């Protein structure tokens, strides 16, 4: 999918830049500012935005982009440090300014595609020390302030830069300026990238499946639902939907998934109840990677058996996403976790894979789901890993430990589903596998520990622990220890990703 790539030079506001772009109707992804151009191009960028950053381009260790970037003809918007990078790299002059600018600042605008529709003067948020004292050859200043003659510049073509921060709320016309960059400089249309993706993905699936039927494993999550919806649009009833209840689902989930999915996709869903088979395969297994492999392998065997019951099935549809591919070693050297729908596949699988979402990030999948008209309850579902609760029970998975985790998890979901600030990417309970001493009444107890995990994130690649309010945390601890037999202690996980991962295993 065509997307805007935000090069992050350590800005406080990189997420906000991406958010403004998404609000306008274009997918956006953030990458490290020093990412090689070839890797950026692999993300099919329609435009680049260079973020601000804490450094000075004059510092000897300043974070500089790949020099090849300056030979690319992609539309480019530099913001603050991003503007200074552009000036510095393209032959202009940047100097340390005795008086920087910070806070709300009056900016006088000259004609520029970025400023179409705005008055001659606006208020914008500044936060910089260095300033541009000489523009690069071919550039014109298109905004000034009392302190600088170049508060914005452009080369009359695809390269634009602003010294102020259009992404923050303190620049009231900032969203308009970003919109102008996307529409007037980059020539993009809101919503178009998602529509084009759907049309191309449907055509690609048709081409990839000239004959024969497909089977799709629904997990109840947004990825498999969207993958199935694309394939259903491409080949209709040649798609067979299967939902494997592996016994590692959350409370009430199996029933909810069956109903919601057949309704959303307009195709019949066959549910296979296999809890005993999975639990037997997991007996005695403690290592997380072995768990994933065992579950992945059992999954595939269950499918193959099902597929054999349906004449003419040749393909397996999966909702694999770009981060799954990257984290399973597709593009990075080290395998972080073998996500079951990529690295965990047995080598001798007999079905051919169809993975229409392989190039997408999670938020883009949601946009595609909305474009396909899927129920918002499915599109906005909290992500749930394929191996399910097995990777949230540390150590061996037993029916009793699953019961305990499921009950704690139901409380976490009930309490945190109402939290909108901060917006939570994922929240769940983990059975830590450590027992601790407690006291109830006059009795000594020695119960299990439950960890609560709640994170904010935009794509699951990085995440931050959610700053939940103390009353919410208190309610979680009180309810879990009171309502879940065998649990004596609740802890809150305050690890970000990196260095932690979102899941514990
Ligand atoms: P981690 O734990 O790697 O998780 O930070 C990133 C996102 O991926 C989900 N996840 C998985 N999804 N199979 C999946 O389908 C897996 O094996 C798996 N492991 C982690 C995790 O829930 C989070 O959203």
Coordinates of C-alpha atoms and ligand atoms in Angstrom, one line a residue:
X1 CA 0.0 0.0 0.0
X2 CA 1.2 3.5 -0.8
X3 CA 1.9 5.3 2.5
X4 CA 3.5 8.4 3.9
X5 CA 6.8 7.5 5.6
X6 CA 7.8 9.7 8.6
X7 CA 11.5 9.7 9.2
X8 CA 12.0 10.0 13.0
X9 CA 15.0 11.9 14.1
X10 CA 14.2 11.6 17.8
X11 CA 11.2 13.9 17.7
X12 CA 8.8 14.1 20.5
X13 CA 6.1 14.5 17.9
X14 CA 6.8 11.8 15.3
X15 CA 3.6 9.9 16.4
X16 CA 1.6 13.1 16.1
X17 CA 2.9 13.7 12.6
X18 CA 1.7 10.2 11.6
X19 CA -1.6 10.7 13.3
X20 CA -2.2 14.0 11.3
X21 CA -1.5 12.1 8.1
X22 CA -3.8 9.3 9.0
X23 CA -6.6 11.7 10.0
X24 CA -6.3 13.3 6.6
X25 CA -6.9 9.8 5.0
X26 CA -3.4 8.5 4.1
X27 CA -1.7 5.6 5.8
X28 CA 1.5 6.6 7.6
X29 CA 4.4 4.7 9.1
X30 CA 7.3 5.9 11.2
X31 CA 10.8 4.7 10.6
X32 CA 14.2 5.6 12.2
X33 CA 15.5 8.7 10.5
X34 CA 18.7 6.9 9.5
X35 CA 17.0 4.0 7.7
X36 CA 18.7 3.3 4.4
X37 CA 16.7 4.6 1.4
X38 CA 16.3 1.1 -0.1
X39 CA 14.4 0.0 3.1
X40 CA 12.3 3.1 3.0
X41 CA 11.4 2.4 -0.6
X42 CA 10.4 -1.1 0.3
X43 CA 7.6 0.5 2.3
X44 CA 6.2 2.0 -1.0
X45 CA 6.3 5.7 0.1
X46 CA 4.1 8.2 -1.6
X47 CA 5.8 11.0 0.3
X48 CA 8.4 11.5 3.1
X49 CA 8.1 13.7 6.2
X50 CA 11.4 14.4 8.0
X51 CA 10.6 15.0 11.7
X52 CA 12.1 17.4 14.2
X53 CA 14.7 16.2 16.7
X54 CA 16.6 17.2 19.7
X55 CA 20.0 17.6 18.0
X56 CA 21.7 20.4 16.0
X57 CA 22.7 19.5 12.5
X58 CA 26.0 21.1 13.4
X59 CA 26.7 18.5 16.1
X60 CA 29.5 16.1 15.1
X61 CA 27.2 13.2 16.0
X62 CA 24.0 14.6 14.4
X63 CA 21.6 12.0 13.2
X64 CA 21.7 12.3 9.4
X65 CA 19.5 10.5 6.9
X66 CA 21.0 8.2 4.2
X67 CA 22.7 10.6 1.7
X68 CA 20.9 8.8 -1.1
X69 CA 17.7 10.4 0.2
X70 CA 18.7 13.7 -1.4
X71 CA 18.9 12.1 -4.8
X72 CA 15.3 10.7 -4.5
X73 CA 12.6 12.7 -6.1
X74 CA 9.9 11.7 -3.6
X75 CA 7.8 14.6 -2.3
X76 CA 9.4 15.7 1.0
X77 CA 8.4 17.9 3.9
X78 CA 11.0 18.8 6.5
X79 CA 9.8 19.9 9.9
X80 CA 12.1 21.9 12.2
X81 CA 15.3 19.7 12.5
X82 CA 14.0 18.1 9.2
X83 CA 14.1 21.6 7.6
X84 CA 17.6 22.2 8.8
X85 CA 18.7 18.8 7.6
X86 CA 17.4 19.7 4.2
X87 CA 19.1 23.1 4.2
X88 CA 22.4 21.7 5.4
X89 CA 22.5 18.8 3.0
X90 CA 21.5 20.7 -0.1
X91 CA 24.1 23.5 0.2
X92 CA 22.4 26.0 2.5
X93 CA 23.8 27.4 5.7
X94 CA 22.6 26.6 9.2
X95 CA 24.0 28.6 12.2
X96 CA 23.5 28.5 15.9
X97 CA 21.2 31.3 16.8
X98 CA 21.8 33.4 19.9
X99 CA 18.0 33.7 20.3
X100 CA 16.1 30.5 19.4
X101 CA 12.3 30.7 19.0
X102 CA 10.0 28.8 21.2
X103 CA 6.3 28.7 21.8
X104 CA 3.5 30.4 19.9
X105 CA 5.0 32.6 17.2
X106 CA 3.6 34.9 14.5
X107 CA 4.5 33.6 11.1
X108 CA 4.0 35.7 8.0
X109 CA 3.2 33.6 4.9
X110 CA 4.0 34.1 1.3
X111 CA 2.4 32.2 -1.6
X112 CA 3.2 28.5 -1.5
X113 CA 1.2 25.4 -2.2
X114 CA 1.5 24.6 1.6
X115 CA -0.3 27.8 2.5
X116 CA -3.2 27.8 0.0
X117 CA -6.4 28.8 1.8
X118 CA -4.6 30.5 4.8
X119 CA -4.4 34.2 5.7
X120 CA -1.2 36.2 5.3
X121 CA -0.3 35.6 9.0
X122 CA -0.8 32.6 11.3
X123 CA 0.3 31.5 14.7
X124 CA 2.6 28.5 14.8
X125 CA 4.5 26.6 17.4
X126 CA 8.3 27.0 17.3
X127 CA 10.9 25.1 19.2
X128 CA 14.4 25.5 17.8
X129 CA 17.8 26.9 18.5
X130 CA 19.6 26.9 15.2
X131 CA 18.3 28.8 12.2
X132 CA 18.8 28.9 8.5
X133 CA 21.0 31.8 7.5
X134 CA 21.4 30.9 3.8
X135 CA 18.9 29.0 1.7
X136 CA 20.1 26.1 -0.5
X137 CA 20.5 27.0 -4.2
X138 CA 17.1 27.0 -5.9
X139 CA 15.1 27.4 -2.7
X140 CA 12.9 30.4 -1.8
X141 CA 11.8 31.5 1.6
X142 CA 8.0 31.3 1.8
X143 CA 7.5 32.4 5.4
X144 CA 9.2 34.7 7.9
X145 CA 9.0 35.6 11.6
X146 CA 10.6 38.5 13.5
X147 CA 13.5 36.2 14.3
X148 CA 14.1 34.5 11.0
X149 CA 13.8 35.3 7.3
X150 CA 13.3 31.6 6.5
X151 CA 10.5 30.1 8.6
X152 CA 9.6 28.0 5.6
X153 CA 11.2 27.2 2.3
X154 CA 10.6 25.3 -0.9
X155 CA 12.4 24.6 -4.2
X156 CA 9.4 25.4 -6.3
X157 CA 8.9 21.6 -6.8
X158 CA 8.5 18.7 -4.4
X159 CA 10.7 19.7 -1.5
X160 CA 9.2 21.8 1.2
X161 CA 10.1 22.6 4.8
X162 CA 8.8 24.5 7.7
X163 CA 10.7 25.6 10.8
X164 CA 7.6 25.4 13.0
X165 CA 5.6 22.4 14.0
X166 CA 2.4 21.9 11.9
X167 CA 1.6 18.7 13.7
X168 CA 0.9 20.1 17.2
X169 CA -2.4 21.6 18.4
X170 CA -0.7 24.8 19.2
X171 CA -0.4 25.4 15.4
X172 CA -4.1 25.7 14.7
X173 CA -3.6 25.7 10.9
X174 CA -1.1 22.9 11.0
X175 CA -3.4 20.1 9.9
X176 CA -4.4 22.3 6.9
X177 CA -0.7 22.8 6.0
X178 CA 0.0 19.0 6.2
X179 CA -3.1 18.4 4.1
X180 CA -1.9 20.9 1.5
X181 CA 1.5 19.1 1.4
X182 CA -0.3 15.7 0.8
X183 CA -2.8 17.0 -1.7
X184 CA -1.0 19.8 -3.6
X185 CA 2.6 18.8 -3.4
X186 CA 2.4 15.0 -3.3
X187 CA -0.8 14.8 -5.4
X188 CA -2.6 12.4 -3.0
X189 CA -6.3 11.9 -2.4
X190 CA -7.8 11.0 1.0
X191 CA -8.8 7.4 1.2
X192 CA -7.4 6.6 -2.2
X193 CA -4.4 4.4 -1.0
X194 CA -6.8 2.1 0.9
X195 CA -9.3 1.8 -2.1
X196 CA -6.4 1.1 -4.5
X197 CA -5.0 -1.5 -2.1
X198 CA -8.3 -3.3 -1.9
X199 CA -8.7 -3.4 -5.7
X200 CA -5.1 -4.5 -6.2
X201 CA -5.3 -7.2 -3.5
X202 CA -8.5 -8.6 -4.9
X203 CA -7.0 -8.8 -8.3
X204 CA -3.8 -10.3 -7.0
X205 CA -5.7 -13.0 -5.1
X206 CA -7.7 -13.9 -8.2
X207 CA -4.5 -14.2 -10.2
X208 CA -2.8 -16.3 -7.5
X209 CA -5.8 -18.7 -7.2
X210 CA -6.6 -19.6 -10.8
X211 CA -8.3 -22.8 -9.8
X212 CA -9.2 -24.7 -6.7
X213 CA -10.7 -23.7 -3.3
X214 CA -9.2 -22.0 -0.3
X215 CA -9.5 -22.6 3.4
X216 CA -9.1 -19.7 5.8
X217 CA -8.4 -20.0 9.5
X218 CA -10.4 -17.4 11.4
X219 CA -9.0 -16.4 14.7
X220 CA -11.7 -13.9 15.6
X221 CA -9.1 -11.1 15.2
X222 CA -9.2 -8.3 12.6
X223 CA -6.3 -9.8 10.5
X224 CA -7.8 -13.1 9.5
X225 CA -11.3 -11.4 9.1
X226 CA -9.9 -8.8 6.7
X227 CA -7.8 -11.4 4.8
X228 CA -10.9 -13.6 4.5
X229 CA -13.0 -10.6 3.3
X230 CA -10.5 -9.9 0.5
X231 CA -10.4 -13.5 -0.6
X232 CA -14.2 -13.8 -0.3
X233 CA -14.5 -10.7 -2.6
X234 CA -12.0 -12.3 -5.0
X235 CA -13.3 -15.9 -5.2
X236 CA -16.6 -15.9 -3.3
X237 CA -17.8 -19.4 -2.4
X238 CA -14.5 -21.0 -3.3
X239 CA -13.4 -19.8 0.1
X240 CA -14.2 -22.1 3.1
X241 CA -14.0 -20.6 6.6
X242 CA -12.8 -22.6 9.5
X243 CA -12.6 -21.5 13.1
X244 CA -10.4 -23.7 15.3
X245 CA -11.3 -23.6 18.9
X246 CA -8.0 -24.6 20.3
X247 CA -9.1 -24.3 23.9
X248 CA -6.7 -21.4 24.4
X249 CA -9.3 -18.7 23.8
X250 CA -10.5 -16.1 26.2
X251 CA -13.8 -16.4 28.1
X252 CA -16.8 -16.3 25.8
X253 CA -14.7 -15.9 22.7
X254 CA -15.5 -19.0 20.7
X255 CA -19.2 -18.3 20.6
X256 CA -18.8 -14.6 19.9
X257 CA -16.4 -15.3 17.0
X258 CA -18.6 -17.9 15.3
X259 CA -21.6 -15.6 15.2
X260 CA -19.9 -12.4 14.3
X261 CA -17.7 -13.9 11.5
X262 CA -20.3 -15.7 9.5
X263 CA -22.5 -12.6 9.7
X264 CA -19.7 -10.3 8.7
X265 CA -18.4 -12.4 5.8
X266 CA -21.6 -13.8 4.5
X267 CA -20.2 -17.3 4.4
X268 CA -20.7 -20.3 6.6
X269 CA -18.1 -20.9 9.3
X270 CA -17.2 -24.4 10.4
X271 CA -16.1 -24.6 14.0
X272 CA -13.7 -27.4 14.9
X273 CA -13.5 -28.0 18.7
X274 CA -10.0 -29.3 19.3
X275 CA -9.1 -28.2 22.9
X276 CA -8.1 -31.7 24.0
X277 CA -5.8 -32.2 21.0
X278 CA -4.0 -29.0 21.6
X279 CA -3.7 -29.5 25.3
X280 CA -2.3 -33.0 24.8
X281 CA 0.2 -31.7 22.3
X282 CA 1.3 -29.0 24.8
X283 CA 1.6 -31.4 27.8
X284 CA 5.0 -30.9 29.5
X285 CA 6.0 -28.1 27.1
X286 CA 7.4 -25.0 28.9
X287 CA 9.6 -23.3 26.3
X288 CA 7.7 -20.5 24.6
X289 CA 9.2 -21.1 21.1
X290 CA 8.4 -24.8 21.4
X291 CA 4.8 -23.9 22.4
X292 CA 4.4 -21.7 19.3
X293 CA 5.8 -24.5 17.1
X294 CA 3.6 -27.1 18.7
X295 CA 0.5 -24.9 18.3
X296 CA 1.5 -23.9 14.7
X297 CA 2.0 -27.4 13.7
X298 CA -1.2 -28.7 15.3
X299 CA -3.1 -25.9 13.7
X300 CA -1.8 -26.8 10.3
X301 CA -2.5 -30.5 10.8
X302 CA -6.1 -29.7 11.8
X303 CA -6.5 -27.6 8.7
X304 CA -5.1 -30.1 6.4
X305 CA -7.4 -32.7 7.8
X306 CA -10.3 -30.4 7.3
X307 CA -9.1 -29.4 3.9
X308 CA -9.1 -33.1 2.9
X309 CA -12.7 -33.2 3.7
X310 CA -13.5 -30.5 1.2
X311 CA -12.8 -31.5 -2.4
X312 CA -10.5 -29.2 -4.4
X313 CA -8.9 -27.2 -1.6
X314 CA -5.4 -26.0 -2.6
X315 CA -4.8 -22.8 -0.7
X316 CA -4.5 -21.6 2.9
X317 CA -5.5 -18.0 3.5
X318 CA -3.7 -16.3 6.4
X319 CA -3.7 -12.8 7.8
X320 CA 0.0 -12.4 8.1
X321 CA 1.1 -8.7 8.5
X322 CA 4.3 -6.9 7.7
X323 CA 5.5 -6.8 11.4
X324 CA 4.9 -10.6 11.6
X325 CA 7.2 -11.0 8.6
X326 CA 9.8 -8.7 9.9
X327 CA 9.8 -10.0 13.5
X328 CA 10.0 -13.6 12.2
X329 CA 13.3 -12.8 10.5
X330 CA 12.0 -12.1 7.1
X331 CA 13.9 -8.9 6.9
X332 CA 15.9 -8.6 10.1
X333 CA 18.6 -11.1 10.9
X334 CA 17.5 -12.0 14.4
X335 CA 14.3 -13.9 15.0
X336 CA 12.5 -12.3 17.9
X337 CA 9.6 -14.6 18.0
X338 CA 8.4 -17.0 15.5
X339 CA 4.8 -15.9 15.1
X340 CA 2.8 -19.0 14.4
X341 CA 1.5 -17.7 11.1
X342 CA 5.0 -17.2 9.7
X343 CA 8.0 -18.9 11.1
X344 CA 6.1 -21.6 13.0
X345 CA 4.8 -23.2 9.8
X346 CA 5.9 -26.8 9.3
X347 CA 8.2 -27.1 6.3
X348 CA 6.2 -29.9 4.8
X349 CA 2.9 -28.1 4.7
X350 CA 0.9 -29.2 1.7
X351 CA -1.3 -26.1 1.1
X352 CA -0.2 -23.1 -0.8
X353 CA -0.2 -19.9 1.2
X354 CA -2.3 -16.8 0.3
X355 CA -1.4 -13.8 2.5
X356 CA -3.0 -10.7 1.1
X357 CA -2.0 -8.5 4.1
X358 CA 1.7 -9.2 4.1
X359 CA 2.7 -5.6 3.3
X360 CA 0.4 -4.0 5.8
X361 CA 0.6 -2.7 9.3
X362 CA -2.2 -3.2 11.8
X363 CA -3.7 0.2 11.6
X364 CA -3.8 -0.1 7.8
X365 CA -5.6 -3.5 8.1
X366 CA -8.2 -1.7 10.1
X367 CA -8.6 0.9 7.4
X368 CA -8.9 -1.8 4.8
X369 CA -11.5 -3.6 7.0
X370 CA -13.5 -0.4 7.2
X371 CA -13.2 0.1 3.4
X372 CA -14.6 -3.5 3.0
X373 CA -17.6 -2.6 5.3
X374 CA -16.7 -5.0 8.1
X375 CA -18.4 -4.6 11.5
X376 CA -16.6 -2.0 13.7
X377 CA -16.7 -4.5 16.5
X378 CA -14.4 -6.8 14.4
X379 CA -12.3 -4.0 12.9
X380 CA -11.5 -2.4 16.3
X381 CA -10.9 -5.7 18.2
X382 CA -8.0 -5.8 20.5
X383 CA -5.2 -7.9 19.0
X384 CA -5.0 -11.5 20.2
X385 CA -2.1 -13.7 19.4
X386 CA -2.7 -16.9 17.4
X387 CA -1.2 -19.2 20.1
X388 CA -3.7 -17.6 22.5
X389 CA -3.6 -17.9 26.2
X390 CA -0.8 -20.5 25.9
X391 CA 1.8 -17.8 25.7
X392 CA 0.3 -15.9 28.6
X393 CA 0.6 -18.9 31.0
X394 CA 4.3 -19.0 31.8
X395 CA 5.5 -22.5 31.9
X396 CA 3.3 -25.6 31.3
X397 CA -0.3 -25.0 30.1
X398 CA -2.8 -27.0 32.1
X399 CA -6.6 -26.8 32.2
X400 CA -6.5 -25.5 35.8
X401 CA -4.0 -22.8 35.0
X402 CA -6.0 -21.8 31.9
X403 CA -9.1 -21.5 34.0
X404 CA -7.3 -19.2 36.4
X405 CA -5.9 -17.0 33.7
X406 CA -9.2 -16.9 31.8
X407 CA -11.0 -15.6 34.9
X408 CA -8.4 -13.0 35.6
X409 CA -8.3 -11.9 32.0
X410 CA -12.1 -11.5 31.9
X411 CA -11.8 -9.0 34.8
X412 CA -9.0 -7.1 33.0
X413 CA -11.0 -6.9 29.9
X414 CA -14.1 -5.7 31.7
X415 CA -12.3 -3.0 33.6
X416 CA -10.0 -1.8 30.8
X417 CA -12.4 -1.9 27.9
X418 CA -13.9 1.4 29.2
X419 CA -10.5 3.2 29.3
X420 CA -10.2 5.6 26.4
X421 CA -7.4 7.8 27.7
X422 CA -4.8 6.8 26.9
X423 CA -6.2 4.7 24.0
X424 CA -5.0 1.2 24.7
X425 CA -3.6 -1.0 22.0
X426 CA -3.8 -4.2 24.0
X427 CA -4.6 -5.3 27.6
X428 CA -4.6 -8.7 29.2
X429 CA -3.6 -10.8 32.2
X430 CA -0.5 -13.0 32.4
X431 CA -0.2 -16.0 34.8
X432 CA 3.4 -15.4 35.9
X433 CA 4.1 -18.8 37.3
X434 CA 5.5 -17.5 40.6
X435 CA 3.7 -18.0 43.9
X436 CA 3.8 -15.6 46.7
X437 CA 2.7 -15.6 50.3
X438 CA -0.3 -13.6 51.4
X439 CA -2.8 -13.4 54.2
X440 CA -6.6 -13.6 54.0
X441 CA -8.5 -13.4 57.3
X442 CA -6.1 -15.0 59.6
X443 CA -5.0 -17.6 57.1
X444 CA -1.6 -17.7 55.4
X445 CA -2.1 -18.1 51.6
X446 CA 0.4 -19.1 48.9
X447 CA -1.2 -18.2 45.6
X448 CA -0.4 -17.5 42.0
X449 CA 0.7 -14.1 40.7
X450 CA -1.2 -12.4 37.9
X451 CA 0.5 -9.6 35.9
X452 CA -1.6 -7.1 34.2
X453 CA -0.3 -5.8 30.9
X454 CA -1.8 -2.7 29.2
X455 CA 0.1 -0.9 26.4
X456 CA -0.3 1.9 24.0
X457 CA 1.1 1.5 20.5
X458 CA 0.3 2.3 16.8
X459 CA 1.5 -0.9 15.1
X460 CA 2.7 -3.3 17.8
X461 CA 6.3 -2.9 16.7
X462 CA 7.0 -0.6 19.6
X463 CA 4.8 0.0 22.6
X464 CA 4.7 1.9 25.9
X465 CA 3.1 0.7 29.1
X466 CA -0.2 2.6 29.7
X467 CA -0.3 5.1 32.5
X468 CA -3.5 3.8 34.0
X469 CA -5.0 5.8 36.8
X470 CA -4.5 4.5 40.4
X471 CA -8.2 3.8 41.0
X472 CA -8.3 1.5 38.0
X473 CA -5.2 -0.4 39.1
X474 CA -6.7 -0.7 42.6
X475 CA -9.9 -2.1 41.2
X476 CA -8.0 -4.6 39.1
X477 CA -6.0 -5.9 42.1
X478 CA -9.0 -6.0 44.4
X479 CA -11.3 -7.8 42.0
X480 CA -8.7 -10.3 40.7
X481 CA -7.6 -11.4 44.2
X482 CA -11.2 -11.5 45.5
X483 CA -12.8 -13.2 42.5
X484 CA -10.2 -15.6 41.1
X485 CA -9.6 -18.6 43.3
X486 CA -5.9 -19.4 43.7
X487 CA -4.5 -15.9 42.8
X488 CA -2.8 -14.1 45.7
X489 CA -1.1 -11.2 44.1
X490 CA -1.5 -8.8 41.2
X491 CA 1.4 -6.8 39.7
X492 CA 1.4 -4.2 36.9
X493 CA 3.9 -4.5 34.1
X494 CA 5.8 -1.2 33.5
X495 CA 8.1 -2.4 30.7
X496 CA 8.0 -0.7 27.3
X497 CA 8.8 -2.5 24.0
X498 CA 11.7 -2.4 23.5
X499 CA 13.3 -3.7 25.6
X500 CA 10.3 -5.9 26.6
X501 CA 7.9 -7.4 24.1
X502 CA 4.1 -7.0 24.4
X503 CA 3.5 -10.6 25.2
X504 CA 5.5 -12.3 28.0
X505 CA 6.4 -15.3 25.9
Ligands
LIG1 P1 5.2 -9.0 20.8 O1 4.9 -9.8 22.0 O2 6.1 -9.6 19.8 O3 3.8 -8.8 20.1 O4 5.6 -7.6 21.2 C1 3.5 -7.9 19.0 C2 2.1 -8.1 18.6 O5 1.9 -9.5 18.0 C3 1.1 -10.3 18.8 N1 1.7 -11.6 18.8 C4 1.3 -12.7 18.0 N2 0.4 -12.8 17.1 N3 1.0 -15.0 16.7 C5 0.2 -13.9 16.5 O6 -0.7 -14.1 15.6 C6 2.0 -15.0 17.7 O7 2.7 -16.0 17.9 C7 2.2 -13.7 18.3 N4 3.0 -13.3 19.3 C8 2.7 -12.0 19.6 C9 1.0 -9.6 20.2 O8 -0.2 -10.0 20.8 C10 1.1 -8.2 19.8 O9 -0.1 -7.6 19.4

